[in-house]
Coordinates of C-alpha atoms and ligand atoms in Angstrom, one line a residue:
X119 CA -19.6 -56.6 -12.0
X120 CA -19.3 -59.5 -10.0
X121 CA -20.4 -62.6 -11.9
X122 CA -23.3 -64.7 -11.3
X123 CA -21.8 -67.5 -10.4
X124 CA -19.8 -66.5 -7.9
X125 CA -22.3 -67.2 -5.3
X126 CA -23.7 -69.9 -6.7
X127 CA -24.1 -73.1 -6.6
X128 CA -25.7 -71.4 -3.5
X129 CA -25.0 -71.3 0.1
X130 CA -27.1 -74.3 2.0
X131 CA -29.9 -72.8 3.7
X132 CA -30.4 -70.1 1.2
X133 CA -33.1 -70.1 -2.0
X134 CA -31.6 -70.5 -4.9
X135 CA -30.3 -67.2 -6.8
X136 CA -33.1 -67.0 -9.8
X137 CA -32.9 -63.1 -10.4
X138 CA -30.7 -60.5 -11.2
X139 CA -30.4 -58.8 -8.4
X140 CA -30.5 -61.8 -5.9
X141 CA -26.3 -62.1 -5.6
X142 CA -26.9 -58.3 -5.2
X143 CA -28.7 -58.7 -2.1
X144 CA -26.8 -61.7 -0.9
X145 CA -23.6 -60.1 -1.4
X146 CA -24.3 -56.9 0.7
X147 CA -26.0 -59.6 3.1
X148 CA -22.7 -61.8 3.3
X149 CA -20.9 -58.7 3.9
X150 CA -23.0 -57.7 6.5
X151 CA -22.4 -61.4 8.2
X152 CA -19.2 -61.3 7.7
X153 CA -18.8 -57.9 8.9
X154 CA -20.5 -59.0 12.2
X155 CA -18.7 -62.0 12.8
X156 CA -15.4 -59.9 12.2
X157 CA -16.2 -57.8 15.2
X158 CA -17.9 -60.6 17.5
X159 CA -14.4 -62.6 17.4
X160 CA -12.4 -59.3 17.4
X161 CA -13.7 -58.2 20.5
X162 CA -14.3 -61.8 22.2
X163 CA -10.6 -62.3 21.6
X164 CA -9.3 -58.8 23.3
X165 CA -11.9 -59.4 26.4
X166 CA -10.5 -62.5 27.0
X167 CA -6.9 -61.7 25.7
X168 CA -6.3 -59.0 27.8
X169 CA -7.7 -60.4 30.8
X170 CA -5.3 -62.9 30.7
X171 CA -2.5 -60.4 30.1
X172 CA -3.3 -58.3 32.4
X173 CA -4.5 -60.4 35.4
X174 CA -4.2 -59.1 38.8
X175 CA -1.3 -61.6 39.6
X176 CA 1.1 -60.3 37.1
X177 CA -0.3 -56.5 37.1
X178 CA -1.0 -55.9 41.0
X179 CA -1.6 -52.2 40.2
X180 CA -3.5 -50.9 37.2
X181 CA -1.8 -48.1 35.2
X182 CA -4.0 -45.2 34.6
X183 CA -4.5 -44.3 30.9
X184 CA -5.7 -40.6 30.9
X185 CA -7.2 -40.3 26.6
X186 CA -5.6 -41.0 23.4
X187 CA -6.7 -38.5 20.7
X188 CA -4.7 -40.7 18.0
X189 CA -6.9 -43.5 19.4
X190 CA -10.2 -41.6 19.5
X191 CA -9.6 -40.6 15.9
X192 CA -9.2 -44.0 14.8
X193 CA -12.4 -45.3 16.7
X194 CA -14.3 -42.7 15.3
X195 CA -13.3 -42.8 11.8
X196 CA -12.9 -46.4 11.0
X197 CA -16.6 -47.1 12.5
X198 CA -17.7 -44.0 10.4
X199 CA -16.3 -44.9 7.0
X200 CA -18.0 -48.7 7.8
X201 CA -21.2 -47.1 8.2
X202 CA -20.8 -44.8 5.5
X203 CA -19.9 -47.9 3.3
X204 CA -23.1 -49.7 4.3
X205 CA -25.4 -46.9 3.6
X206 CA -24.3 -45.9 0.4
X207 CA -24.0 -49.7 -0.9
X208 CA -27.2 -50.2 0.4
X209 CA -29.1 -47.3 -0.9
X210 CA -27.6 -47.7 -4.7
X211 CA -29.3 -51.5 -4.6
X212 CA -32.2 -50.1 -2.7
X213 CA -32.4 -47.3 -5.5
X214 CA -31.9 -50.1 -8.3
X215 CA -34.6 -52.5 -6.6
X216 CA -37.0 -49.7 -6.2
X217 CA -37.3 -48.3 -9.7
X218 CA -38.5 -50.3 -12.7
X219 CA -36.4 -50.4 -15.6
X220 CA -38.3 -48.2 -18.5
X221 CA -38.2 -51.1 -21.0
X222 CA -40.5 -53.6 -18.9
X223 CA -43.6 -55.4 -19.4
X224 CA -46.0 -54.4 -17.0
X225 CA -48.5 -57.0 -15.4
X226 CA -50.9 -56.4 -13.1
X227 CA -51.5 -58.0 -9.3
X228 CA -54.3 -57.9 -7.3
X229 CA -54.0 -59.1 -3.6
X230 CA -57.0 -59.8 -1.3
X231 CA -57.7 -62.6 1.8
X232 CA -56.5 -65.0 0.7
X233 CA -54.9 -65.0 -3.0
X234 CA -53.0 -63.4 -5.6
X235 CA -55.0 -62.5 -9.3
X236 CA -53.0 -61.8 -11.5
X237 CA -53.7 -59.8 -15.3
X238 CA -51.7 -60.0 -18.0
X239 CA -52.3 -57.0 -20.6
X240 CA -52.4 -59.6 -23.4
X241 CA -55.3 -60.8 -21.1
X242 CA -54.8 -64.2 -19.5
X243 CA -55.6 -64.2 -15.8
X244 CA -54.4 -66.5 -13.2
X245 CA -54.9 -67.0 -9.5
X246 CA -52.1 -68.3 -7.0
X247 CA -49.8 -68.2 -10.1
X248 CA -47.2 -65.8 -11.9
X249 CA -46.0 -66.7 -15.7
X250 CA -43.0 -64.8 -17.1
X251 CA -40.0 -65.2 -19.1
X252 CA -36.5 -65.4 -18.0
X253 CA -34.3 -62.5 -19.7
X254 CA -36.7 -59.6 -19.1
X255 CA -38.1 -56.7 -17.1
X256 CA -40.9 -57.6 -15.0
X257 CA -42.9 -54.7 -13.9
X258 CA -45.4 -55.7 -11.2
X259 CA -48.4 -53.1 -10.4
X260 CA -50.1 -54.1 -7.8
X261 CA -53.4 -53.7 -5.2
X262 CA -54.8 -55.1 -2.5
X263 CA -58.4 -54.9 -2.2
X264 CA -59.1 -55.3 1.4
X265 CA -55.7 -55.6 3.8
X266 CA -52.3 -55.1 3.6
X267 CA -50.5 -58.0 1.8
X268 CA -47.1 -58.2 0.9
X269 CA -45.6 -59.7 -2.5
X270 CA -42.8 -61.6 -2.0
X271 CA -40.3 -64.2 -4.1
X272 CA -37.5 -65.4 -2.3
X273 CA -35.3 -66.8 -5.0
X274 CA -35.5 -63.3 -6.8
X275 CA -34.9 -61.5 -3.3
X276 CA -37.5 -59.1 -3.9
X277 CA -40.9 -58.2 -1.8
X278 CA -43.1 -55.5 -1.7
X279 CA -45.8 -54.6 0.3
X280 CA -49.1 -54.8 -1.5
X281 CA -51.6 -52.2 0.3
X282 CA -55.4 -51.2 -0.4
X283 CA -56.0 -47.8 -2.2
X284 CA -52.8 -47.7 -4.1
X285 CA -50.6 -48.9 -6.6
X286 CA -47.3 -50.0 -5.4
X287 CA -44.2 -51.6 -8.2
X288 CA -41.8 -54.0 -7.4
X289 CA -39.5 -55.3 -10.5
X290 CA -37.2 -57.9 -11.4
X291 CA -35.4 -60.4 -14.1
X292 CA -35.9 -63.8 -13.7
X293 CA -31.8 -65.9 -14.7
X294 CA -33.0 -69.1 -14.6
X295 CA -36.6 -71.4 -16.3
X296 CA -38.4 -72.7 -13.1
X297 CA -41.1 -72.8 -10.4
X298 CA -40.5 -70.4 -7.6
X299 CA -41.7 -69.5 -4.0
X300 CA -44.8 -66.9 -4.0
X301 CA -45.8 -65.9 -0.6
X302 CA -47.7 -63.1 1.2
X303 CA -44.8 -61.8 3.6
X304 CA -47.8 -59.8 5.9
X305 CA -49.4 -60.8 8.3
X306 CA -52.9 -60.7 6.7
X307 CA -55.6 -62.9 8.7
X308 CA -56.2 -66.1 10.0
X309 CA -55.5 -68.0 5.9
X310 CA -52.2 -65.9 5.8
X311 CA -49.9 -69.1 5.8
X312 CA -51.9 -70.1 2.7
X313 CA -51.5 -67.1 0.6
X314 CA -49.0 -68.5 -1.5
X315 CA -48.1 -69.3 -5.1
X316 CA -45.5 -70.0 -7.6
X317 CA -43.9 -68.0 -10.4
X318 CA -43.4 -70.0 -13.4
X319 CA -40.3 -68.2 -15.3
X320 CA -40.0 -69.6 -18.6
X321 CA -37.8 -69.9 -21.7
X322 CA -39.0 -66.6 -23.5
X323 CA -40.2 -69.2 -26.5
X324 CA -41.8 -71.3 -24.2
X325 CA -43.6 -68.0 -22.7
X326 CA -44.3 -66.7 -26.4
X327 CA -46.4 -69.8 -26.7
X328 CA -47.7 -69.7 -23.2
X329 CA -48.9 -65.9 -24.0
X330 CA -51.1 -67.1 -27.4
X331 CA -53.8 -69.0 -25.1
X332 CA -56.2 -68.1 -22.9
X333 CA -56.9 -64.7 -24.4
X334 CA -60.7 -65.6 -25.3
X335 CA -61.4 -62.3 -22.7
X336 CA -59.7 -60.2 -24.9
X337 CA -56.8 -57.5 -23.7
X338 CA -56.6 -55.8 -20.5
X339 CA -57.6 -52.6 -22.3
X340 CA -59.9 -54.2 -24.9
X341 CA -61.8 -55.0 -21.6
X342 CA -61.2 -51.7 -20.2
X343 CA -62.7 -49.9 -23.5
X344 CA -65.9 -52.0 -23.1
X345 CA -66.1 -50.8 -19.3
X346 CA -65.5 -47.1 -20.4
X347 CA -68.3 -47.6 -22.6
X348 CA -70.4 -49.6 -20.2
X349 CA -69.9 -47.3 -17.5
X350 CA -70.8 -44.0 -19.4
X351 CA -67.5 -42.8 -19.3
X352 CA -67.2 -42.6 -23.2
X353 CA -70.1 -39.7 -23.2
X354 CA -68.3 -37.2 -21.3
X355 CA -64.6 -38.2 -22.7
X356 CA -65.0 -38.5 -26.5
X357 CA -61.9 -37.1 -27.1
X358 CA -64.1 -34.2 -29.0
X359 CA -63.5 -30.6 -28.3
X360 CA -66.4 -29.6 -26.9
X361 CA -66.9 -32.7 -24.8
X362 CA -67.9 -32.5 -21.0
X363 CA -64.8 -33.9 -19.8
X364 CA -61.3 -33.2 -21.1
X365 CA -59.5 -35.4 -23.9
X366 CA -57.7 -38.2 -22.3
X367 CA -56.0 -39.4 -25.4
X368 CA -52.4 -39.4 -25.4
X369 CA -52.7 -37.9 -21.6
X370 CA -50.7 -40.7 -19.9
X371 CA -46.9 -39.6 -18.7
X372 CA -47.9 -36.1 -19.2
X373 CA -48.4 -33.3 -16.8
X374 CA -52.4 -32.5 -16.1
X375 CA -52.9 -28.3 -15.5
X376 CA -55.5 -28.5 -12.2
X377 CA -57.8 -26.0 -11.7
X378 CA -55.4 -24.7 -8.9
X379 CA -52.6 -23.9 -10.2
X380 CA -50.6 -26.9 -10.0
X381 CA -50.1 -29.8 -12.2
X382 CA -49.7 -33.4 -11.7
X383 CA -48.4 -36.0 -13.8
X384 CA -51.1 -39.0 -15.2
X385 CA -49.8 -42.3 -13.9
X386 CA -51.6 -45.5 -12.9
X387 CA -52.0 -43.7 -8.9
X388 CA -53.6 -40.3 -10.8
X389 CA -56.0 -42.3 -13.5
X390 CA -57.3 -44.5 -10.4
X391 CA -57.9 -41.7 -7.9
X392 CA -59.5 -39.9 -10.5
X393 CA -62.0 -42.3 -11.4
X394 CA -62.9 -42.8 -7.7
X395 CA -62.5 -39.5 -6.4
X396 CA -62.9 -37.2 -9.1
X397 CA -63.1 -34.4 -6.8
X398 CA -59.8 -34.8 -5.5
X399 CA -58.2 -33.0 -8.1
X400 CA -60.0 -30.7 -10.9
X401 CA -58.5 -30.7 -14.2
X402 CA -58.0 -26.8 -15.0
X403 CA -60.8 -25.7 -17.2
X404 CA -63.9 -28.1 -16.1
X405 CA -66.0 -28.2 -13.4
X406 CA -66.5 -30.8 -10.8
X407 CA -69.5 -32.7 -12.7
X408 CA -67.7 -36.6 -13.2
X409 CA -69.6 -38.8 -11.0
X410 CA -67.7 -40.9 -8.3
X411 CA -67.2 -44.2 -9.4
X412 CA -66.2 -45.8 -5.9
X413 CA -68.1 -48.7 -5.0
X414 CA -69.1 -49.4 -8.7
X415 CA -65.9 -51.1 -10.0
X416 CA -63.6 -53.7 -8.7
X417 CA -59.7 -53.7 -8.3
X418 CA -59.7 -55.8 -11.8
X419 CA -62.0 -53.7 -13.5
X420 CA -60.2 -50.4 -12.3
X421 CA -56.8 -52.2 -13.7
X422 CA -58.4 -52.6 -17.2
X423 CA -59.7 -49.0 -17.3
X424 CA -56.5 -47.8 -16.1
X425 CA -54.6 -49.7 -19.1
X426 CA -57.6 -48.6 -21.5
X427 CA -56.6 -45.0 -20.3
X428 CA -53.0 -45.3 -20.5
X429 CA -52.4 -47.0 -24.0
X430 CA -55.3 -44.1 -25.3
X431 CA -53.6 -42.2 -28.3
X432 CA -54.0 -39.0 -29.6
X433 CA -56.5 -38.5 -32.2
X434 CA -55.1 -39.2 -36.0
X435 CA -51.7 -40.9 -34.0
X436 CA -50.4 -44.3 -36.0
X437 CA -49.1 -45.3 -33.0
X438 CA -50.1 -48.7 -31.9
X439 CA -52.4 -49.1 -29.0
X440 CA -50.8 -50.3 -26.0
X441 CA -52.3 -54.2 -26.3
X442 CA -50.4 -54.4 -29.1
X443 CA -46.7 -54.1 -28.1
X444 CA -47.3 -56.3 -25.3
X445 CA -47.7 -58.9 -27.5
X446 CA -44.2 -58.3 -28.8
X447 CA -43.5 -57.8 -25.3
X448 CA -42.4 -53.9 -25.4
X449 CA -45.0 -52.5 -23.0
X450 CA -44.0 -49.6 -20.6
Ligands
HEC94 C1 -70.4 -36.7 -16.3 C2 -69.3 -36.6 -17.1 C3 -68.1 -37.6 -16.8 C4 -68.2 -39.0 -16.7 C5 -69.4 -39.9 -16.8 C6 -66.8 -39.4 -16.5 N1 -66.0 -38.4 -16.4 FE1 -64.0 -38.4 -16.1 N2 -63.9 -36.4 -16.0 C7 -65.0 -35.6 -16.2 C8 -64.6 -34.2 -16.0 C9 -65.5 -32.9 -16.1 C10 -63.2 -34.2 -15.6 C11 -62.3 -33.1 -15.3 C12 -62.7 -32.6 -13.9 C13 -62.1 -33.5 -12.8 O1 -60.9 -33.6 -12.8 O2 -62.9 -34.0 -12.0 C14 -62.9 -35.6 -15.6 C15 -61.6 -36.1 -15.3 C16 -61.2 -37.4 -15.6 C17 -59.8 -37.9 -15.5 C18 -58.6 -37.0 -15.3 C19 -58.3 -36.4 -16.7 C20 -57.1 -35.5 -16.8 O3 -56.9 -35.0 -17.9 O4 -56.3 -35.3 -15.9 C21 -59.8 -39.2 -15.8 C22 -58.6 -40.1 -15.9 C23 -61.2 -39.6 -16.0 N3 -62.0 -38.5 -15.8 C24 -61.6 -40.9 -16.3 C25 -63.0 -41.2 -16.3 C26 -63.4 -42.6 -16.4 C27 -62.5 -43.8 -16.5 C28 -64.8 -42.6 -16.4 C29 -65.7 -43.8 -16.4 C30 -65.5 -44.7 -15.3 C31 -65.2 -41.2 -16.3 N4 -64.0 -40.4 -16.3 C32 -66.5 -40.7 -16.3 C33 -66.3 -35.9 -16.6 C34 -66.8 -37.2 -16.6
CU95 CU1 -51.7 -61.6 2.5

């Protein structure tokens, strides 16, 4: 591993390296740069070399040069392994960018014209602003309720595009305490330039503290279980045998039997769509009798049921629900 520091203090004209994975990026960027520039001088330098060399006063009559298969080889194969280079540096950081570490904490974003909300499962909400501690995982799952938006922190080097009817993830490990660049990286209507925000990464004591206010709302799933009661959820889901609709205790991560054959597995994506289009997919063994709840609960509310939903154990389990670890900051 190349250390940290290595790019840093940082290059003028570039944001500051404040994640893990940002001399990542700017090292397969640099190489890129340099990679280019390489070329643009190589080339520049045999155009005009040679036609000083071989200028029609000293070389009255060109010389023919019928093919060179040593030469073709070497054209063909240097270029190739280049490319190949590229491509498979690339796609390992694209691989490590694009999937979450399983030991994160998981907080929620909601996108809209013209701001960021933002849930913490412990339950403090903020608009136009992101706390988290330096040191660990940051999960981000995240909406848009109307257009496409697009999350994006330049001093981490990470953006993801935030899009309407589905959750997308984007991670990453803050180095360094500080206030950093949030912006919406899509074009999203005429307020777009003002879709911005900070992230506030902090000293994980100074976060620990940070975390023990502003909870008067209760947990993310705490308000989730008062919707699934509120809502009417709770009458057909009991967890009972019996009940009209199947046990959903213990469910999340594991693979749903449909009633055609094939299974899926219940994630965030699978508890939404089945809340707002039940129909979409039958469980195996009930009939198409949940109500659709589309229309009748917002991005936020749908967040809290889906964390209700997820951190749901099975019946007589010890295991603690999932508000709890997030306070000790182990949530999936
Ligand atoms: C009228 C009864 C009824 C109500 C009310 C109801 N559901 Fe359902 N639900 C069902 C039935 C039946 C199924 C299985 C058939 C299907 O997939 O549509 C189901 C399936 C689900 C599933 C997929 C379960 C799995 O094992 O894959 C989830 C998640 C779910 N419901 C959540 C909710 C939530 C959240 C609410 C409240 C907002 C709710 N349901 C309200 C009857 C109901
Ligand atoms: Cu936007």
């Amino acid at each position: 591993m190349i250390p940290d520091h290595l790019f840093s203090p940082h290059f003028p004209f570039f944001p500051e390296q404040a994640s893990t994975v940002a001399w990542q990026v700017d090292a397969l960027y640099f190489f890129l740069v340099a990679l280019t520039i390489f070329f643009t001088v190589l080339v520049s330098a045999m155009v005009i070399g040679f036609s000083i060399k071989y200028r029609k006063e000293k070389n009255p009559v060109a010389t023919q040069i019928e093919g060179s298969v040593p030469l073709e080889i070497f054209w063909t194969v240097v270029p190739l392994g280049i490319s190949l280079l590229i491509y498979v540096w690339a796609a390992t950081l694209y691989f490590h960018m694009e999937r979450p570490p399983k030991e994160s904490m998981q907080i929620y974003v909601v996108g809209k014209q013209w701001m960021w909300k933002v849930q913490h499962p412990t339950g403090q909400r903020e608009i136009n602003q992101l706390h988290i501690p330096v040191g660990r995982n940051v999960r981000l799952t995240m909406i848009s309720q109307d257009v496409l938006h697009s999350f994006s922190v330049p001093e981490f080097r990470v953006k993801h595009e935030v899009i309407p009817g589905r959750y997308t993830e984007l991670w990453f490990q803050a180095t360094k305490p500080g206030t950093y660049h949030l912006f919406c990286t899509q074009y999203c209507g005429t307020k777009h330039s003002g879709m911005i925000g900070e992230v506030i990464a902090m000293d994980p004591n100074a976060y620990e503290v940070w975390l023990s206010g502003g909870t008067e709302g209760g947990s993310l799933a705490s308000t989730g279980e008062k919707l699934f009661t509120s809502l009417g959820c709770i009458t057909c889901h009991s967890g009972e045998s019996g009940a009209r609709g199947p046990n959903l205790n213990g469910q999340f991560g594991h693979p749903q039997k449909l009633s055609d054959g094939t299974t899926v597995v219940m994630d965030e994506n699978y508890i939404r769509e089945s809340i707002l289009t039940p129909q979409a997919k039958i469980v195996a063994g009930f009939g198409p009798i949940m109500p659709t709840f589309s229309g009748q609960v917002s991005e936020e509310s749908l967040i809290a049921l889906v964390a209700y939903v997820k951190g749901l154990q099975p019946a007589g389990s010890t295991a603690v629900p999932a508000a709890a670890p997030a306070k000790q900051g182990k949530t999936q």
